[in-house]
Short mmCIF file of C-alpha atoms in Angstrom, two decimals:
data_model
loop_
_atom_site.label_atom_id
_atom_site.label_comp_id
_atom_site.label_asym_id
_atom_site.label_seq_id
_atom_site.Cartn_x
_atom_site.Cartn_y
_atom_site.Cartn_z
CA UNK A 2 159.05 259.09 48.54
CA UNK A 3 157.33 260.42 51.33
CA UNK A 4 154.86 258.23 52.92
CA UNK A 5 151.50 259.71 53.09
CA UNK A 6 149.62 260.50 56.50
CA UNK A 7 146.36 259.49 56.45
CA UNK A 8 144.29 259.62 59.56
CA UNK A 9 141.53 256.83 60.21
CA UNK A 10 140.62 257.01 63.57
CA UNK A 11 138.37 259.54 64.40
CA UNK A 12 136.31 257.18 66.65
CA UNK A 13 139.25 257.40 68.88
CA UNK A 14 140.11 261.56 68.52
CA UNK A 15 139.23 264.43 66.21
CA UNK A 16 141.27 267.10 65.73
CA UNK A 17 139.78 270.49 67.05
CA UNK A 18 137.77 272.54 64.58
CA UNK A 19 139.44 276.15 63.94
CA UNK A 20 135.90 277.81 64.55
CA UNK A 21 135.60 275.78 67.65
CA UNK A 22 139.30 277.17 68.75
CA UNK A 23 138.88 280.55 68.02
CA UNK A 24 135.83 280.64 70.39
CA UNK A 25 137.79 279.19 73.08
CA UNK A 26 140.42 281.43 72.88
CA UNK A 27 139.04 284.32 75.07
CA UNK A 28 138.26 282.07 78.05
CA UNK A 29 142.21 281.02 78.54
CA UNK A 30 142.99 284.57 78.82
CA UNK A 31 140.81 287.62 78.97
CA UNK A 32 137.56 285.84 80.61
CA UNK A 33 139.58 283.59 82.63
CA UNK A 34 137.39 284.06 85.61
CA UNK A 35 135.66 281.39 88.02
CA UNK A 36 132.23 281.25 87.18
CA UNK A 37 131.40 280.80 90.94
CA UNK A 38 132.87 284.08 91.82
CA UNK A 39 130.93 286.59 92.67
CA UNK A 40 132.54 289.52 91.14
CA UNK A 41 132.71 290.74 87.56
CA UNK A 42 135.22 288.74 86.19
CA UNK A 43 133.15 285.69 87.42
CA UNK A 44 130.35 286.67 86.09
CA UNK A 45 131.69 287.30 82.65
CA UNK A 46 132.68 283.40 82.94
CA UNK A 47 129.31 282.66 84.53
CA UNK A 48 127.53 284.20 81.50
CA UNK A 49 129.55 282.08 78.98
CA UNK A 50 128.92 279.09 80.92
CA UNK A 51 125.15 280.01 81.04
CA UNK A 52 125.34 280.57 77.04
CA UNK A 53 126.91 277.24 76.43
CA UNK A 54 124.35 275.78 78.49
CA UNK A 55 121.52 276.98 76.56
CA UNK A 56 123.10 276.38 73.08
CA UNK A 57 123.77 272.51 74.16
CA UNK A 58 120.40 272.39 75.47
CA UNK A 59 118.96 273.69 72.37
CA UNK A 60 121.04 271.13 70.16
CA UNK A 61 119.85 268.12 72.18
CA UNK A 62 116.26 269.38 72.47
CA UNK A 63 116.67 269.65 76.32
CA UNK A 64 116.07 272.31 78.98
CA UNK A 65 119.14 274.16 80.19
CA UNK A 66 118.83 272.73 83.66
CA UNK A 67 118.78 269.18 82.40
CA UNK A 68 122.70 269.57 81.31
CA UNK A 69 125.16 268.53 83.29
CA UNK A 70 128.70 269.32 82.06
CA UNK A 71 131.31 266.51 82.88
CA UNK A 72 134.93 265.60 82.04
CA UNK A 73 133.63 263.79 78.99
CA UNK A 74 131.84 260.67 78.07
CA UNK A 75 133.29 258.16 80.20
CA UNK A 76 132.41 260.58 83.61
CA UNK A 77 128.77 261.12 81.79
CA UNK A 78 128.38 257.29 81.39
CA UNK A 79 129.47 256.46 85.07
CA UNK A 80 127.42 259.51 86.41
CA UNK A 81 124.24 257.92 84.58
CA UNK A 82 124.60 254.46 85.63
CA UNK A 83 126.35 254.59 89.39
CA UNK A 84 124.85 257.96 90.17
CA UNK A 85 121.42 257.22 89.10
CA UNK A 86 121.32 253.82 90.65
CA UNK A 87 122.62 254.42 93.87
CA UNK A 88 120.31 257.46 94.03
CA UNK A 89 117.29 255.44 93.03
CA UNK A 90 117.95 251.81 94.80
CA UNK A 91 115.10 252.19 97.00
CA UNK A 92 112.68 252.04 93.95
CA UNK A 93 114.39 248.92 92.74
CA UNK A 94 117.66 247.33 92.18
CA UNK A 95 117.74 245.71 88.61
CA UNK A 96 119.32 247.43 85.84
CA UNK A 97 119.69 246.24 82.24
CA UNK A 98 122.79 247.21 79.94
CA UNK A 99 123.69 245.57 76.64
CA UNK A 100 126.78 242.95 76.02
CA UNK A 101 128.18 245.29 73.59
CA UNK A 102 128.43 248.34 75.55
CA UNK A 103 131.64 250.48 76.17
CA UNK A 104 133.49 249.85 78.99
CA UNK A 105 132.40 252.99 80.48
CA UNK A 106 129.12 251.41 80.83
CA UNK A 107 129.68 247.63 81.47
CA UNK A 108 132.46 248.42 84.23
CA UNK A 109 129.97 250.64 86.26
CA UNK A 110 127.45 247.94 86.07
CA UNK A 111 129.39 245.61 87.19
CA UNK A 112 130.60 247.57 90.17
CA UNK A 113 127.05 247.90 90.92
CA UNK A 114 126.40 243.96 91.04
CA UNK A 115 129.30 243.98 93.72
CA UNK A 116 127.31 246.55 95.68
CA UNK A 117 123.91 244.09 95.40
CA UNK A 118 122.41 245.33 92.35
CA UNK A 119 120.82 242.65 89.92
CA UNK A 120 122.44 243.20 86.63
CA UNK A 121 121.21 241.82 83.47
CA UNK A 122 123.48 241.92 80.65
CA UNK A 123 121.44 241.41 77.22
CA UNK A 124 122.93 239.42 74.40
CA UNK A 125 123.18 241.40 70.82
CA UNK A 126 122.40 239.59 67.39
CA UNK A 127 125.12 238.71 65.35
CA UNK A 128 125.44 242.17 64.07
CA UNK A 129 125.76 243.94 67.83
CA UNK A 130 122.41 245.06 67.50
CA UNK A 131 119.85 245.02 70.61
CA UNK A 132 116.23 244.28 69.81
CA UNK A 133 113.42 246.45 71.35
CA UNK A 134 111.55 243.00 71.93
CA UNK A 135 114.45 241.80 74.18
CA UNK A 136 114.71 244.84 76.18
CA UNK A 137 111.02 244.88 77.10
CA UNK A 138 111.07 241.36 77.89
CA UNK A 139 113.94 241.67 80.23
CA UNK A 140 112.07 244.45 82.15
CA UNK A 141 110.54 243.50 85.67
CA UNK A 142 108.61 245.51 88.27
CA UNK A 143 112.30 246.25 89.93
CA UNK A 144 113.81 247.57 86.96
CA UNK A 145 115.16 251.05 87.36
CA UNK A 146 117.37 251.38 84.91
CA UNK A 147 117.96 250.55 80.93
CA UNK A 148 121.28 251.74 79.22
CA UNK A 149 121.65 250.73 75.37
CA UNK A 150 124.58 252.48 73.28
CA UNK A 151 123.03 254.47 70.36
CA UNK A 152 125.88 253.88 67.68
CA UNK A 153 128.65 251.17 68.76
CA UNK A 154 132.19 252.65 69.23
CA UNK A 155 134.11 249.44 67.85
CA UNK A 156 131.89 247.77 65.08
CA UNK A 157 129.54 250.74 64.38
CA UNK A 158 125.88 249.17 64.44
CA UNK A 159 123.06 251.62 65.11
CA UNK A 160 120.44 250.67 67.88
CA UNK A 161 116.69 251.36 67.79
CA UNK A 162 117.01 253.70 70.45
CA UNK A 163 114.01 255.69 69.28
CA UNK A 164 112.04 252.15 69.03
CA UNK A 165 113.37 251.20 72.39
CA UNK A 166 112.73 254.04 74.08
CA UNK A 167 109.09 254.58 72.92
CA UNK A 168 108.50 250.91 74.57
CA UNK A 169 109.73 251.79 77.75
CA UNK A 170 107.74 255.04 78.02
CA UNK A 171 104.61 252.91 76.83
CA UNK A 172 105.63 250.39 79.46
CA UNK A 173 105.79 253.10 82.23
CA UNK A 174 102.67 254.58 81.44
CA UNK A 175 100.98 251.07 81.82
CA UNK A 176 102.45 250.45 85.06
CA UNK A 177 101.79 253.95 86.33
CA UNK A 178 105.70 254.19 87.33
CA UNK A 179 108.40 256.37 86.97
CA UNK A 180 110.73 253.39 86.12
CA UNK A 181 112.58 252.07 84.23
CA UNK A 182 114.42 255.40 83.13
CA UNK A 183 116.49 254.88 79.82
CA UNK A 184 119.77 256.02 79.06
CA UNK A 185 121.89 255.81 75.83
CA UNK A 186 125.60 256.30 75.31
CA UNK A 187 125.75 258.93 72.22
CA UNK A 188 129.41 259.65 72.06
CA UNK A 189 129.84 258.37 68.65
CA UNK A 190 126.84 259.59 66.87
CA UNK A 191 127.40 263.62 67.20
CA UNK A 192 126.62 264.72 63.64
CA UNK A 193 125.22 261.96 61.78
CA UNK A 194 122.46 260.66 63.94
CA UNK A 195 119.34 262.45 65.31
CA UNK A 196 120.25 263.82 68.88
CA UNK A 197 117.14 265.37 69.98
CA UNK A 198 116.59 263.41 73.24
CA UNK A 199 112.41 264.23 72.57
CA UNK A 200 112.21 262.69 69.34
CA UNK A 201 114.61 259.54 70.42
CA UNK A 202 112.70 259.15 73.31
CA UNK A 203 115.61 259.04 75.98
CA UNK A 204 115.57 260.14 79.55
CA UNK A 205 119.57 260.35 79.81
CA UNK A 206 122.24 260.67 77.14
CA UNK A 207 125.75 260.92 77.52
CA UNK A 208 128.01 262.98 74.81
CA UNK A 209 131.91 263.75 74.30
CA UNK A 210 133.50 266.72 72.90
CA UNK A 211 136.46 265.05 71.71
CA UNK A 212 134.83 262.83 69.17
CA UNK A 213 132.99 265.85 67.17
CA UNK A 214 135.96 268.15 66.82
CA UNK A 215 135.77 269.81 69.76
CA UNK A 216 137.90 269.67 72.93
CA UNK A 217 138.83 266.62 74.94
CA UNK A 218 138.26 266.43 78.41
CA UNK A 219 134.72 267.67 78.12
CA UNK A 220 131.31 266.29 77.67
CA UNK A 221 127.76 266.40 79.07
CA UNK A 222 125.13 264.12 80.45
CA UNK A 223 121.55 265.30 79.58
CA UNK A 224 119.08 264.20 82.35
CA UNK A 225 115.33 264.74 82.15
CA UNK A 226 114.13 266.70 84.55
CA UNK A 227 112.89 264.72 87.51
CA UNK A 228 115.47 262.17 87.08
CA UNK A 229 117.54 262.02 90.34
CA UNK A 230 120.93 261.31 90.44
CA UNK A 231 123.50 261.05 93.12
CA UNK A 232 127.13 262.86 92.75
CA UNK A 233 130.19 260.56 92.37
CA UNK A 234 132.25 263.02 94.09
CA UNK A 235 131.45 265.89 96.61
CA UNK A 236 133.11 269.28 97.32
CA UNK A 237 131.08 271.80 95.77
CA UNK A 238 127.59 272.99 94.51
CA UNK A 239 128.33 273.39 90.91
CA UNK A 240 125.88 271.74 87.81
CA UNK A 241 123.33 271.90 90.66
CA UNK A 242 124.91 269.80 93.32
CA UNK A 243 125.28 266.71 90.71
CA UNK A 244 128.93 267.32 89.45
CA UNK A 245 130.95 269.54 91.87
CA UNK A 246 134.50 270.79 91.04
CA UNK A 247 135.18 274.36 89.21
CA UNK A 248 133.94 274.19 85.50
CA UNK A 249 136.26 274.35 82.73
CA UNK A 250 134.70 277.41 80.84
CA UNK A 251 136.85 277.19 77.91
CA UNK A 252 136.44 273.75 77.11
CA UNK A 253 132.39 273.91 77.73
CA UNK A 254 132.26 276.86 75.33
CA UNK A 255 134.29 274.84 72.82
CA UNK A 256 132.24 271.80 73.48
CA UNK A 257 128.86 273.77 72.75
CA UNK A 258 130.26 275.29 69.76
CA UNK A 259 131.36 272.18 68.44
CA UNK A 260 128.05 270.36 69.26
CA UNK A 261 126.21 273.31 67.36
CA UNK A 262 128.41 272.58 64.23
CA UNK A 263 128.15 268.90 64.23
CA UNK A 264 124.09 269.50 64.56
CA UNK A 265 123.77 271.71 61.73
CA UNK A 266 126.23 270.34 59.36
CA UNK A 267 125.30 266.81 59.92
CA UNK A 268 123.05 265.67 57.29
CA UNK A 269 125.42 266.84 54.45
CA UNK A 270 128.47 265.41 56.44
CA UNK A 271 126.69 261.89 57.12
CA UNK A 272 126.00 261.38 53.35
CA UNK A 273 129.65 262.08 52.30
CA UNK A 274 131.03 259.70 54.88
CA UNK A 275 128.29 257.07 54.34
CA UNK A 276 129.56 257.19 50.35
CA UNK A 277 133.36 257.24 51.64
CA UNK A 278 132.43 254.25 53.74
CA UNK A 279 130.65 252.00 51.30
CA UNK A 280 133.42 252.87 48.78
CA UNK A 281 136.10 251.71 51.21
CA UNK A 282 134.21 248.52 52.17
CA UNK A 283 133.59 247.64 48.45
CA UNK A 284 137.39 248.25 47.16
CA UNK A 285 138.59 246.31 50.17
CA UNK A 286 136.28 243.39 49.78
CA UNK A 287 137.14 243.16 46.14
CA UNK A 288 140.89 243.13 46.39
CA UNK A 289 141.28 240.99 49.69
CA UNK A 290 139.82 237.60 50.20
CA UNK A 291 138.70 236.17 53.25
CA UNK A 292 137.56 239.31 55.24
CA UNK A 293 134.53 240.05 57.07
CA UNK A 294 132.61 243.44 57.85
CA UNK A 295 131.80 243.36 61.60
CA UNK A 296 128.63 244.97 62.69
CA UNK A 297 125.52 245.69 60.67
CA UNK A 298 126.03 246.08 56.90
CA UNK A 299 123.39 249.14 56.61
CA UNK A 300 122.20 250.12 60.15
CA UNK A 301 125.62 251.44 61.15
CA UNK A 302 127.62 254.73 62.09
CA UNK A 303 128.27 256.37 58.53
CA UNK A 304 132.18 256.58 59.31
CA UNK A 305 132.68 253.17 60.70
CA UNK A 306 134.61 250.72 58.79
CA UNK A 307 135.61 247.46 61.26
CA UNK A 308 136.69 244.41 59.20
CA UNK A 309 138.53 241.17 60.51
CA UNK A 310 141.01 239.33 58.34
CA UNK A 311 141.47 235.58 58.54
CA UNK A 312 144.99 234.60 59.61
CA UNK A 313 146.41 237.96 60.22
CA UNK A 314 146.61 239.79 63.69
CA UNK A 315 145.33 243.15 64.07
CA UNK A 316 148.17 244.60 65.78
CA UNK A 317 150.37 243.36 63.46
CA UNK A 318 148.04 245.17 60.72
CA UNK A 319 148.47 248.47 62.66
CA UNK A 320 152.33 248.32 62.85
CA UNK A 321 152.57 248.05 58.97
CA UNK A 322 149.98 250.46 58.44
CA UNK A 323 151.57 252.78 60.57
CA UNK A 324 154.91 252.54 58.69
CA UNK A 325 152.68 253.60 55.60
CA UNK A 326 151.48 256.46 57.16
CA UNK A 327 148.13 254.95 57.58
CA UNK A 328 146.82 255.47 61.60
CA UNK A 329 143.97 253.23 62.52
CA UNK A 330 143.06 251.40 65.41
CA UNK A 331 141.92 247.58 66.48
CA UNK A 332 138.76 248.64 68.53
CA UNK A 333 138.41 251.30 71.53
CA UNK A 334 141.33 253.41 72.40
CA UNK A 335 140.17 253.23 76.05
CA UNK A 336 141.04 249.37 75.95
CA UNK A 337 143.95 249.56 73.52
CA UNK A 338 146.44 248.65 75.95
CA UNK A 339 144.66 245.24 76.68
CA UNK A 340 145.51 242.32 74.91
CA UNK A 341 142.33 240.73 75.36
CA UNK A 342 139.80 240.06 72.35
CA UNK A 343 137.61 242.59 72.00
CA UNK A 344 134.43 241.96 74.06
CA UNK A 345 132.10 243.75 71.59
CA UNK A 346 133.33 241.33 68.62
CA UNK A 347 132.87 238.20 71.04
CA UNK A 348 129.56 239.71 71.62
CA UNK A 349 128.67 239.00 67.87
CA UNK A 350 129.03 235.31 68.66
CA UNK A 351 132.57 235.06 67.09
CA UNK A 352 135.66 233.44 68.33
CA UNK A 353 138.37 235.35 69.86
CA UNK A 354 140.72 234.73 66.53
CA UNK A 355 138.45 236.80 65.04
CA UNK A 356 138.21 239.33 67.36
CA UNK A 357 142.01 239.69 67.27
CA UNK A 358 142.37 239.90 63.38
CA UNK A 359 139.85 243.00 63.63
CA UNK A 360 140.86 246.38 62.11
CA UNK A 361 138.75 249.62 63.08
CA UNK A 362 139.04 252.25 60.32
CA UNK A 363 136.65 255.83 60.85
CA UNK A 364 136.55 258.43 58.73
CA UNK A 365 135.91 262.04 59.38
CA UNK A 366 135.98 265.67 57.95
CA UNK A 367 139.54 265.60 56.37
CA UNK A 368 138.91 262.14 54.95
CA UNK A 369 138.91 262.19 51.02
CA UNK A 370 138.65 259.43 48.57
CA UNK A 371 142.10 259.85 47.50
CA UNK A 372 143.02 258.68 51.17
CA UNK A 373 140.74 255.80 50.43
CA UNK A 374 142.35 254.84 47.38
CA UNK A 375 146.02 254.81 49.04
CA UNK A 376 144.26 252.31 51.54
CA UNK A 377 142.63 250.11 48.81
CA UNK A 378 146.10 250.23 47.18
CA UNK A 379 148.25 249.42 50.59
CA UNK A 380 146.13 246.98 52.61
CA UNK A 381 146.02 244.28 50.31
CA UNK A 382 149.79 243.99 50.16
CA UNK A 383 150.02 244.38 53.70
CA UNK A 384 147.54 241.47 54.26
CA UNK A 385 149.23 239.26 51.68
CA UNK A 386 152.51 239.84 53.43
CA UNK A 387 151.45 238.84 56.92
CA UNK A 388 149.32 235.80 55.56
CA UNK A 389 152.66 234.45 54.38
CA UNK A 390 154.27 234.74 57.52
CA UNK A 391 150.99 233.17 59.43
CA UNK A 392 150.29 229.57 59.86
CA UNK A 393 146.79 228.93 58.60
CA UNK A 394 144.12 228.53 61.24
CA UNK A 395 141.28 226.91 59.33
CA UNK A 396 138.81 229.48 60.24
CA UNK A 397 137.84 230.63 56.74
CA UNK A 398 134.27 229.89 57.38
CA UNK A 399 134.03 233.06 59.59
CA UNK A 400 134.92 235.31 56.45
CA UNK A 401 133.60 235.94 53.08
#
């Protein structure tokens, strides 16, 4: 009997929406010009680029000139952290990030520390959430930047971004200061959470095309007008001099289209995914003893299920599930080659063995209830088999 093919790794990558593909096609062939060229073919590309920028700005509640196109979420995060800090170091040398950020935030922050910046890495609560009170208490006159992830890419916890942003704005008004500027990594929330930068009170926001049924290798940083950023590379005047290099018009057009659909169809899809997520968690908890749901039980991404299984290695789970035609992950695809335990799960205050026993399943547009029924049927058998081969750790207290 042929094995099913069930993909539950949408946090790592999503299939390209057919509508997006059709929008992109002309810019690979007919309208192939360089948008910086001053002739008719180049001007056609420039018009498409300008139209895409306006569309992205509309989707995010920003101005077109505030949109900086990048190669994806990692570059957008690096530009926000490194580019902003270096440009504004005369105003202050203190930045704040959380311990549960994506490595695209944490590693630039560590790099800045080596350059002489003072970096505060905030602890999270047991769910991986950063409190507004802790952020505000950690700010001081020399703080120029705060970055808190919107929806955690591993455990799915949603941070109170709107409240944190409102608190930072109130602080700035009281201090009569332009600082600190507030950034959020929003790469995982497109299509399920509010993305209007005005409504959520953010000054900079990173978005990734490959996480929302758009093309890979493209994203953007929305940076409020007046927020000054130093480019990370040099060689051209594209993106108002903030990100030089010939723009990938086809990818940018696809990115704009994917973001439009994500925003327009988000409310309906969020409810569908939330129902499926809760159905999967309930089914697995009922059939597998000694498991734990990592991240906040309610304030979490609609499509994220991150579970740890007592006395089971996450990598072994992946291999067995792969053989059954079920494709998941143990955490961020960006760090999948590392044997180190997840820094996010460690940030929840859990020991390395719990981090090593984690499995992340993220749902998407093609996920059905029938898919989840297969997982609920197969996974308990796999866990039982692996536990039979594993020595008992005595760590049941960390699990339900």
